[in-house]
CSV table of C-alpha atoms in Angstrom, one decimal:
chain,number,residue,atom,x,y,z
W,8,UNK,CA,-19.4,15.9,-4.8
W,9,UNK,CA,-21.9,13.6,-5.8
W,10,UNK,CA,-20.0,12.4,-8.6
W,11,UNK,CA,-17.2,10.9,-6.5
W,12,UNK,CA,-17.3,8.0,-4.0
W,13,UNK,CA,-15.6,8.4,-0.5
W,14,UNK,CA,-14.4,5.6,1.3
W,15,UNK,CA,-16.7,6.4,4.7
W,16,UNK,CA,-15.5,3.4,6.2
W,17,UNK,CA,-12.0,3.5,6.0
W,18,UNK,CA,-10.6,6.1,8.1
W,19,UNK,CA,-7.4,7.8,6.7
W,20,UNK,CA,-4.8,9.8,9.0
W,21,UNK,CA,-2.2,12.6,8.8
W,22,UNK,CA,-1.0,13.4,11.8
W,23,UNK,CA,2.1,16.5,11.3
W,24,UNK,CA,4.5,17.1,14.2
W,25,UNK,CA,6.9,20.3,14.1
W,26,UNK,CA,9.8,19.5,16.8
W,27,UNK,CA,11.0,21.9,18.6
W,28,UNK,CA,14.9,23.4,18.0
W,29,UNK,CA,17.1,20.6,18.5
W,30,UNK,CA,14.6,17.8,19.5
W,31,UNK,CA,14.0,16.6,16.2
W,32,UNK,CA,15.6,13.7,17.3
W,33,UNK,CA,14.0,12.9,20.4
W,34,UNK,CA,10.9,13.5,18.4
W,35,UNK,CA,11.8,11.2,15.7
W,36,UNK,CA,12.5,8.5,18.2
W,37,UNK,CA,9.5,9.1,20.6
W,38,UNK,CA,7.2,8.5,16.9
W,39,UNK,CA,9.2,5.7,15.5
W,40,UNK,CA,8.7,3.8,18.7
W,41,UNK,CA,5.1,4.0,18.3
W,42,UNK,CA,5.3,1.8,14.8
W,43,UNK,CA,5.7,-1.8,15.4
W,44,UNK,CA,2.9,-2.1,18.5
W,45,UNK,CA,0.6,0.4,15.7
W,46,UNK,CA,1.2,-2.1,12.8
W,47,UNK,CA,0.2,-5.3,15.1
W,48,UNK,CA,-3.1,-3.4,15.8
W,49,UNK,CA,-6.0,-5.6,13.3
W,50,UNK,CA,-7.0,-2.8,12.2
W,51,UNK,CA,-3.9,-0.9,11.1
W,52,UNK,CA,-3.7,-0.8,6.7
W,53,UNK,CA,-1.1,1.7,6.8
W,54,UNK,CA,1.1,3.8,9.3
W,55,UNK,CA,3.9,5.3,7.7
W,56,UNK,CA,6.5,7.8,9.4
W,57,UNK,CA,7.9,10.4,7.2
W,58,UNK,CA,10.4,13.2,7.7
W,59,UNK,CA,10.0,16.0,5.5
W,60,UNK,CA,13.1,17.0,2.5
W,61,UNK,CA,12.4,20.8,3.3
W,62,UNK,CA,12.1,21.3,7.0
W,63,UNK,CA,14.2,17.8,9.4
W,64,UNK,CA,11.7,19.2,11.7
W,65,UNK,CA,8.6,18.6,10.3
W,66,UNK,CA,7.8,15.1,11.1
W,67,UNK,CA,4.3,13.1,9.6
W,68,UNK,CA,2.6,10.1,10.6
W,69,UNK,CA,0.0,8.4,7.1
W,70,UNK,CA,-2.0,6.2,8.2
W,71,UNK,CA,-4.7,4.5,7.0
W,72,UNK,CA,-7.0,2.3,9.4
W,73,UNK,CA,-9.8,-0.1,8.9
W,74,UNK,CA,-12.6,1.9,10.3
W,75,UNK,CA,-13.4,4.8,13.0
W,76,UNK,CA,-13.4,2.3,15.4
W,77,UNK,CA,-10.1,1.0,14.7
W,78,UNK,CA,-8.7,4.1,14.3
W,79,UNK,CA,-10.4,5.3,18.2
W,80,UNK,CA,-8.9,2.3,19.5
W,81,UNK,CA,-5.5,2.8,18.7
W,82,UNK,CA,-6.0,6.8,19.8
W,83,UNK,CA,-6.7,5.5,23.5
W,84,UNK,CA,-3.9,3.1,23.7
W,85,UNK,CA,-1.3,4.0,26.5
W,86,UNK,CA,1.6,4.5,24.6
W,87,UNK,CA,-0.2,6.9,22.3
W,88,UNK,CA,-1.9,8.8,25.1
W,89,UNK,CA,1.1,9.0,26.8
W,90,UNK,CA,3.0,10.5,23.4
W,91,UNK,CA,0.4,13.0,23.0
W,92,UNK,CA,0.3,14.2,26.8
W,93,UNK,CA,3.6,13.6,28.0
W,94,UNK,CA,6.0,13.3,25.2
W,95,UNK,CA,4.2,15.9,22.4
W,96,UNK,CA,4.5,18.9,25.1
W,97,UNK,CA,7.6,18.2,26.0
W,98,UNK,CA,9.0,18.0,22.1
W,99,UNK,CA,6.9,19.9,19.8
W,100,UNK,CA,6.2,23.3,18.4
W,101,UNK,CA,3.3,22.5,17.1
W,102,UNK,CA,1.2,19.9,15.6
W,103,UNK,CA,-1.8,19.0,13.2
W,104,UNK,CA,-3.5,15.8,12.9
W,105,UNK,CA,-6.5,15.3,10.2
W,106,UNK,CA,-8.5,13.0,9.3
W,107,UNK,CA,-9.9,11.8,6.0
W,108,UNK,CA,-12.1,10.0,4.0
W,109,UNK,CA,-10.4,8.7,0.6
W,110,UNK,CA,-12.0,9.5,-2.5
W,111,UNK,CA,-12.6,6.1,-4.8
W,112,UNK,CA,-12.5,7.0,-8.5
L,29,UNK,CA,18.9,10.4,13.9
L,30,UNK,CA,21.7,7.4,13.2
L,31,UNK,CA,19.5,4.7,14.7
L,32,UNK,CA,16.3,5.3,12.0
L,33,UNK,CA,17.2,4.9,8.5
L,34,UNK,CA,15.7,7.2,5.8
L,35,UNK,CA,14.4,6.2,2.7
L,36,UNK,CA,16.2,8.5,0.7
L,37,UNK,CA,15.5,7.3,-2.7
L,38,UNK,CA,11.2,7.0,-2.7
L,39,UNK,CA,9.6,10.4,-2.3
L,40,UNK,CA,6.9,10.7,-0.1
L,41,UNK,CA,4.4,14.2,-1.2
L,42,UNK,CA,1.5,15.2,1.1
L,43,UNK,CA,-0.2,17.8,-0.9
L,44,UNK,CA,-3.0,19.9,0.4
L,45,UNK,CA,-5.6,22.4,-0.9
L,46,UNK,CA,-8.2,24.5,1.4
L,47,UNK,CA,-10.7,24.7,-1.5
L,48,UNK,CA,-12.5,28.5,-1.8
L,49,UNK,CA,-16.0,28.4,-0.2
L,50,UNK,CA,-18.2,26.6,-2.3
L,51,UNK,CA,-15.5,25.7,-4.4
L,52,UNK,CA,-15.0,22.2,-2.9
L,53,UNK,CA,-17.4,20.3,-5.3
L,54,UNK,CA,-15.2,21.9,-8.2
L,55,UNK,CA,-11.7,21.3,-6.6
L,56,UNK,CA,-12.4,17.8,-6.2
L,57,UNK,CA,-13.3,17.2,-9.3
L,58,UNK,CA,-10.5,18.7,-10.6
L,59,UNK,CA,-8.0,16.8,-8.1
L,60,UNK,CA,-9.8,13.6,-9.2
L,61,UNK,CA,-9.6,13.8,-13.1
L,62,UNK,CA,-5.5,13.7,-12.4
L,63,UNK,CA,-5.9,10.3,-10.6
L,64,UNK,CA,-5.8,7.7,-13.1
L,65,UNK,CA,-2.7,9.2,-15.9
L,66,UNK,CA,-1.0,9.9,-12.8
L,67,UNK,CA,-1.5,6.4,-11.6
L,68,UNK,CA,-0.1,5.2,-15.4
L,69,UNK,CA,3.3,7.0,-14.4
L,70,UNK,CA,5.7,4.3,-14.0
L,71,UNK,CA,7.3,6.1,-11.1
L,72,UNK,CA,3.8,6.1,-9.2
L,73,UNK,CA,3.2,4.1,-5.9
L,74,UNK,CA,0.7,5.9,-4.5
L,75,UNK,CA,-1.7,8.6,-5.4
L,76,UNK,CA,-4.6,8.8,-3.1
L,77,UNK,CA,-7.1,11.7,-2.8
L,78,UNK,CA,-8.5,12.2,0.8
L,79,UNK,CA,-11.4,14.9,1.7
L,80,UNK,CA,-11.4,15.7,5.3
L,81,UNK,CA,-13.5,14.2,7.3
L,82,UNK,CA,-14.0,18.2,9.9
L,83,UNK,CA,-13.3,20.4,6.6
L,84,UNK,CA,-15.1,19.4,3.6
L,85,UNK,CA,-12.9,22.0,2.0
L,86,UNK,CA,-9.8,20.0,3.1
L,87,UNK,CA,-8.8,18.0,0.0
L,88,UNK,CA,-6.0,15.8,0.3
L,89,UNK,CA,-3.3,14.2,-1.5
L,90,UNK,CA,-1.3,11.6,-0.2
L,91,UNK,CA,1.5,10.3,-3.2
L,92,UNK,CA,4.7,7.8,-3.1
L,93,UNK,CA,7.0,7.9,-6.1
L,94,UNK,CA,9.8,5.7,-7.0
L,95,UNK,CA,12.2,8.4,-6.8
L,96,UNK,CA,13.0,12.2,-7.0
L,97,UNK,CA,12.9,12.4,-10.8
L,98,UNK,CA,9.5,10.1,-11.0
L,99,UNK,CA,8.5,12.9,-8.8
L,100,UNK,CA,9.3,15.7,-10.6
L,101,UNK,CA,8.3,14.1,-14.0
L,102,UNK,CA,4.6,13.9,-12.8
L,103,UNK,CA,5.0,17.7,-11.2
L,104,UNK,CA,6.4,18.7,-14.7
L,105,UNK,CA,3.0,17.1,-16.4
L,106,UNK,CA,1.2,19.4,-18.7
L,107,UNK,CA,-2.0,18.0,-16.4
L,108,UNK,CA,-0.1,19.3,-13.6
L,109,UNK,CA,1.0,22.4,-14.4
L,110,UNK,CA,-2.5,23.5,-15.6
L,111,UNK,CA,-3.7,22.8,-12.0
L,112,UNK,CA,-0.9,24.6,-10.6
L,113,UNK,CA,-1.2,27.4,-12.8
L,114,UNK,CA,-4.8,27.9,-13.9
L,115,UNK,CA,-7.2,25.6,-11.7
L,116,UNK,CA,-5.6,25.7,-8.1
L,117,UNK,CA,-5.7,29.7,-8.2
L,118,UNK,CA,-9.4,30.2,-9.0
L,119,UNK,CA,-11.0,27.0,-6.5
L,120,UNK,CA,-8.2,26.8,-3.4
L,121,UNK,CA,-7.9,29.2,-1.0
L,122,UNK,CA,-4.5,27.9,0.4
L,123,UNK,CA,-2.3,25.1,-0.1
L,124,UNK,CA,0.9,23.3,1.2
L,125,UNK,CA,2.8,21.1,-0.7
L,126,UNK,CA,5.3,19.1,1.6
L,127,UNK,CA,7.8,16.4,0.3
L,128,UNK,CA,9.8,13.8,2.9
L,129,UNK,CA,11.2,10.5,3.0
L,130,UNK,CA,10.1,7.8,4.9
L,131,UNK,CA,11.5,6.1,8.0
L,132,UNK,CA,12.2,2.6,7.9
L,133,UNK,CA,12.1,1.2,11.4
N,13,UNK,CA,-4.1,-6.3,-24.6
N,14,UNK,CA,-3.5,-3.0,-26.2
N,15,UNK,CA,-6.4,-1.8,-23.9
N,16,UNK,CA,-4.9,-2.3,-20.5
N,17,UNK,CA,-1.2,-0.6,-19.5
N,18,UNK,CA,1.4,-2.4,-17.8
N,19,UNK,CA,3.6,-1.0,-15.7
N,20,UNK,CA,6.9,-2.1,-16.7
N,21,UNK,CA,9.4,-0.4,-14.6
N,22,UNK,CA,8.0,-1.7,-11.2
N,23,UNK,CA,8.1,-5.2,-10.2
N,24,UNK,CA,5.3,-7.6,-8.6
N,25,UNK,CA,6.8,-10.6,-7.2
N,26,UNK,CA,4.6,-13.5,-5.5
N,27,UNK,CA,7.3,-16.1,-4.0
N,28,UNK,CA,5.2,-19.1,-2.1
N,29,UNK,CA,6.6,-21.8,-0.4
N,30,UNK,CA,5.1,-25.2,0.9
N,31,UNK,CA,7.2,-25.8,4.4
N,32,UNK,CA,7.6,-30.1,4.8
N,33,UNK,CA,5.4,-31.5,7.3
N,34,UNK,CA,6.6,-30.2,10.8
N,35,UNK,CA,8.4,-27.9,9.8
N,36,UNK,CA,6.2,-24.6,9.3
N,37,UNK,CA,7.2,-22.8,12.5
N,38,UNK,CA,11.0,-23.0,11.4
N,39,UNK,CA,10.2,-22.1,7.8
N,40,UNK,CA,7.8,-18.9,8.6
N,41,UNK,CA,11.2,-17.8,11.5
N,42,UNK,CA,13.7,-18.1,8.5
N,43,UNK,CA,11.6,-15.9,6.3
N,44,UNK,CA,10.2,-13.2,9.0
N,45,UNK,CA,13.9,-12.5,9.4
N,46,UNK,CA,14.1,-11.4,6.2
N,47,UNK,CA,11.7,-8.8,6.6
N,48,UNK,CA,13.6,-6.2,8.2
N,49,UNK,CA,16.0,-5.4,5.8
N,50,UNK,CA,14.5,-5.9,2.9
N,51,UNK,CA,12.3,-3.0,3.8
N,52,UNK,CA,15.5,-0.8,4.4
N,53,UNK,CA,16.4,-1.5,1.3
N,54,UNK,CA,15.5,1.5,-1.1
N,55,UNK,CA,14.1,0.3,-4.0
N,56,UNK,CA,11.2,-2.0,-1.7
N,57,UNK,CA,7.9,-0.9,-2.1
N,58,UNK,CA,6.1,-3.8,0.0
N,59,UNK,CA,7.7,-7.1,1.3
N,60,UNK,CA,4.8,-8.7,3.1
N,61,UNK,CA,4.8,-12.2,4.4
N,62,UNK,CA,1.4,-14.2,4.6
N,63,UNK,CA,0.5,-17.6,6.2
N,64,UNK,CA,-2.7,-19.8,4.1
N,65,UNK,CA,-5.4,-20.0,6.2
N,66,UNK,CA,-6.3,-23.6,4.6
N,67,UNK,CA,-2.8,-24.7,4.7
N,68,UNK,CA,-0.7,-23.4,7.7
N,69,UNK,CA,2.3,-25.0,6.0
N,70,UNK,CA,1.6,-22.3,2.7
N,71,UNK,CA,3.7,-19.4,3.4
N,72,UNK,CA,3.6,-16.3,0.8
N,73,UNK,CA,5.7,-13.5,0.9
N,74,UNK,CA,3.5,-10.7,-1.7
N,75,UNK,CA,6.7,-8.0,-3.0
N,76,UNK,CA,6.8,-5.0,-4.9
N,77,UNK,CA,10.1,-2.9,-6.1
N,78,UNK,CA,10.5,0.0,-8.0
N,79,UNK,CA,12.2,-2.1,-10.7
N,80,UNK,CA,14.3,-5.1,-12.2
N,81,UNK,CA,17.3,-3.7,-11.0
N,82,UNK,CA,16.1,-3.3,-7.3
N,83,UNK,CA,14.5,-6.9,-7.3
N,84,UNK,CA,17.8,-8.4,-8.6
N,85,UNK,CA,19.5,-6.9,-5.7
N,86,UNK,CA,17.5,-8.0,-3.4
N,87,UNK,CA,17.7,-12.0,-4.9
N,88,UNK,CA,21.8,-10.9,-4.8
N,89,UNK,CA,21.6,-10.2,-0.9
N,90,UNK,CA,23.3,-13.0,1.4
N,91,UNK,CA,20.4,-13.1,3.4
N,92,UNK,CA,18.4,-14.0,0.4
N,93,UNK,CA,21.5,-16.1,-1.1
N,94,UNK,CA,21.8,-18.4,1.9
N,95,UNK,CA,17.8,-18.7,2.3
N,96,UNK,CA,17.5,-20.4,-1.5
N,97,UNK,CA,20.5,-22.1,-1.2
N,98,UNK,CA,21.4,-23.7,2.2
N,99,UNK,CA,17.4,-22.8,4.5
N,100,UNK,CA,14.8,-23.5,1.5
N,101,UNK,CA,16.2,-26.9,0.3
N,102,UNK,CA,15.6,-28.4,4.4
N,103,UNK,CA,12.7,-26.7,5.2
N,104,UNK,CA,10.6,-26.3,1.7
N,105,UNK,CA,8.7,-29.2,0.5
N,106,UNK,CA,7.4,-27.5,-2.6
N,107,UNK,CA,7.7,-23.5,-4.0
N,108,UNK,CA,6.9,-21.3,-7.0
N,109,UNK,CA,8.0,-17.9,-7.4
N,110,UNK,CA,6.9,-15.8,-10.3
N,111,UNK,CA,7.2,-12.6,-11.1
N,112,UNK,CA,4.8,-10.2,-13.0
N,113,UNK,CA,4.0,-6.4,-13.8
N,114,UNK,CA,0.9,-5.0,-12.8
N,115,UNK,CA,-1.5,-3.7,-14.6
N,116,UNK,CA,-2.7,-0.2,-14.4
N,117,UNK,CA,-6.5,0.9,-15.5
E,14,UNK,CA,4.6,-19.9,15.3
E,15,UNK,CA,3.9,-18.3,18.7
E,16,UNK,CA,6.9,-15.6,18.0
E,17,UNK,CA,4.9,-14.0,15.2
E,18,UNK,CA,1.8,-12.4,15.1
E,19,UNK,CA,-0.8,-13.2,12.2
E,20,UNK,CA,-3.4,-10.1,11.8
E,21,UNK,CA,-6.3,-12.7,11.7
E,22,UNK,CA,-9.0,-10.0,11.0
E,23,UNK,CA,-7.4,-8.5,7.9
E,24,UNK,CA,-7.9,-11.1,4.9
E,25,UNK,CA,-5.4,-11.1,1.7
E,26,UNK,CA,-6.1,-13.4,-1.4
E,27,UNK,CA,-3.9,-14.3,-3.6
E,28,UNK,CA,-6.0,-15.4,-6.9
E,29,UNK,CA,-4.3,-16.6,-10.4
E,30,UNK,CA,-5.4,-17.5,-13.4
E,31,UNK,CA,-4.1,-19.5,-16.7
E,32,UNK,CA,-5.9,-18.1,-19.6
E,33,UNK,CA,-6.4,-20.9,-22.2
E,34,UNK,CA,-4.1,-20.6,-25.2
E,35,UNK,CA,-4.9,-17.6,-27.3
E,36,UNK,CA,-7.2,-16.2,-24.3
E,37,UNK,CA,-5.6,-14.1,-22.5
E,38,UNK,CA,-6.5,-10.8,-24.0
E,39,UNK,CA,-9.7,-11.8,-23.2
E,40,UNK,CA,-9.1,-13.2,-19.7
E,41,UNK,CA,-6.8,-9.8,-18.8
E,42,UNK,CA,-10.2,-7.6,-20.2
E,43,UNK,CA,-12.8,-9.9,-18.3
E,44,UNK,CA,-10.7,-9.4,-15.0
E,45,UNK,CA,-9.9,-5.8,-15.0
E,46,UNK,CA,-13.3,-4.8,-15.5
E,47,UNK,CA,-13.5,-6.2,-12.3
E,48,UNK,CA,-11.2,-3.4,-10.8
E,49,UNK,CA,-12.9,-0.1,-10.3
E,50,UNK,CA,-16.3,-1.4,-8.8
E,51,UNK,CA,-14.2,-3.9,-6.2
E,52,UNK,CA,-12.2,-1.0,-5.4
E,53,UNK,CA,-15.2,1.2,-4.4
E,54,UNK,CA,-16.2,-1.8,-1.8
E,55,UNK,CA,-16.0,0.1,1.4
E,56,UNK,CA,-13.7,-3.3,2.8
E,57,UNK,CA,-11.3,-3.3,-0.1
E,58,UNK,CA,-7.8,-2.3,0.7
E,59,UNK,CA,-6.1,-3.4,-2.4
E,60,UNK,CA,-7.4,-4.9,-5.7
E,61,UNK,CA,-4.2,-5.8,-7.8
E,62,UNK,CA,-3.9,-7.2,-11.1
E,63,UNK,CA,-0.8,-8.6,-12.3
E,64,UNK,CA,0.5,-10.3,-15.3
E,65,UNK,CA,3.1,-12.9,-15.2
E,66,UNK,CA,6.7,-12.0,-16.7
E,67,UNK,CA,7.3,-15.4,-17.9
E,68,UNK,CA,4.4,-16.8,-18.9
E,69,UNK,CA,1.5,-13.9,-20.5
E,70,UNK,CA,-1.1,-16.2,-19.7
E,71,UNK,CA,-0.8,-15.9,-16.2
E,72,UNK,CA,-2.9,-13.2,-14.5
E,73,UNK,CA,-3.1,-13.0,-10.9
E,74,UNK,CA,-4.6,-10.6,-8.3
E,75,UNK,CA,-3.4,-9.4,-5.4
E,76,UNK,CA,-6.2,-9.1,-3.0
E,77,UNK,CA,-6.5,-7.0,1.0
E,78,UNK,CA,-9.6,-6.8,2.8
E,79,UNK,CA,-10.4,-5.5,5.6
E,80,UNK,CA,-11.8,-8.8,7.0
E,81,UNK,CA,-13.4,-11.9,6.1
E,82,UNK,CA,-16.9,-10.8,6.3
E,83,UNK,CA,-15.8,-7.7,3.4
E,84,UNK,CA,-13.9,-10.7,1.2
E,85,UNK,CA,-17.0,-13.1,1.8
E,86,UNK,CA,-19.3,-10.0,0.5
E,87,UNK,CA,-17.3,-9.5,-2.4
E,88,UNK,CA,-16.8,-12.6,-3.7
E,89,UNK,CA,-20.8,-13.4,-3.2
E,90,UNK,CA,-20.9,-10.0,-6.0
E,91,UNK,CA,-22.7,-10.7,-9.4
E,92,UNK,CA,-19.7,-9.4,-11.5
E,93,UNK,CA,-17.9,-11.5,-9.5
E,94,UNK,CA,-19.9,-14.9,-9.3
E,95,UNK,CA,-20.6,-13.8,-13.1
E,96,UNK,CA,-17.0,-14.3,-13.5
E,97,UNK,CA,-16.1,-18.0,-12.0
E,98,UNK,CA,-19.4,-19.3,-12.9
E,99,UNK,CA,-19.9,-18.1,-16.6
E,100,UNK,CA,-16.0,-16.6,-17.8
E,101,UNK,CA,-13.4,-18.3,-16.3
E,102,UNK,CA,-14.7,-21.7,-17.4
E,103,UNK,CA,-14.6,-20.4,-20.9
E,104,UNK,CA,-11.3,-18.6,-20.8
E,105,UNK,CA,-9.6,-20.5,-17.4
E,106,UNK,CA,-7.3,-23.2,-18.3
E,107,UNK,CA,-6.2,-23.8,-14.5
E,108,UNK,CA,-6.5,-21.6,-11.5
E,109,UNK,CA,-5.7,-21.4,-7.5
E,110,UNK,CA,-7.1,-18.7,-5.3
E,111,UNK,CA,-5.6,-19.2,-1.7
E,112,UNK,CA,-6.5,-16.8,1.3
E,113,UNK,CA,-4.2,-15.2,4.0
E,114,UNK,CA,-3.9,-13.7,7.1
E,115,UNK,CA,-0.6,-11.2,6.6
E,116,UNK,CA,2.8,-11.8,9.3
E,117,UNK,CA,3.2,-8.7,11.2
E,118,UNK,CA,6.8,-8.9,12.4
């Protein structure tokens, strides 16, 4: 990979939830409700919520945040520990969140 | 889902390859030299290329077009297609291609 | 400049205004509350509102749509409409908004 | 302004140029070679180049960093101090660069 540069500063995010049957909308609501506090974080670039064409269940956070610290500090907020303990069980099937380094060409 | 409002006419594509072992250097190249034409599509907002930051083999797009057609223009790319049909089979091991529309809070 | 692409379809719009002495707090209100629904609307790609850190009376909004047709909308809106024509004229001292096309390399 | 919230770590920069009469192929060349090495700066968000709609001589970045120390490192680059101190005098007719902190509403 030497021939491509990576952003190792900026920290990108995509964080997929699948609700389960019938709580797509409790989901939706429960993830939109984490954006405006997110987007007043300094750090925040970009936090995005999607829902996917294919599957209403399917529901993606992109995000993009300054750096790993940034990106730690919004992790331990209250509102998103308590999503990810509280709410998540409670609402989804499953879930994958990864993160990423973007490649500069 | 009546109190969120899609975006129903910008298409939102996360698009991800598991490159074959020892592929990875390979796949991003590939996934890289599509960057910048794409990026000339007048229907492109976004077309970022991320490499996981726990799986080196992760490779990442995240991509915003204007709208479904801009979309399917760029999928319908000769550049494209070759990946699709000649490049992704030999370097990626799996891939999922997911399309949504953002919520506008 | 037969080197460098444009791209024509989307449209960059940079819209500053100079509030009148006193009168930045009321100014930087009446625009923030144009935020929200210009970002529902579906052809708004960005829509961001800055404040000059030199002069705290600049206030920039920095736009993107997908094209002429979406930003000519959006100057169409009544929200927009009543800004330009009845907020802007007792609250602006000074403004230039231009529009451009970005160019892609 | 206490009712909305500045991100005062993140820095935009808003910086336009008028090309001298007959210059502006030139000026549009000189600054977009500017492009891909800013955009590899680990603190660059965005790193936009626009040209005016109305007037072709008018050639403006749009500027995001992640925070004033990552602006202050870029501007001290020698492509960049190569630029104001050595190009734009030759090909600059007029220009205002004004920095930012974004509204997040």
């Amino acid at each position: 990979m030497s021939e491509f540069k990576l952003n190792n500063q900026q920290l990108v995010c995509v964080a997929s939830f699948l609700a389960r049957e019938g709580r797509e909308a409790a989901l939706l609501a429960a993830l939109a409700e984490l954006i405006p506090d997110t987007r007043r974080e300094a750090g925040c670039i970009r936090y995005e919520l999607n829902v996917s064409r294919d599957e209403p269940r399917r529901i993606t956070f992109v995000e993009k945040f300054v750096d790993l610290a940034a990106f730690e500090a919004h992790c331990a907020k209250d509102a998103i520990q308590h999503y990810f303990h509280h709410i998540m069980p409670e609402l989804v099937e499953s879930h994958h969140v990864e993160t990423y380094h973007q490649v500069i060409v």
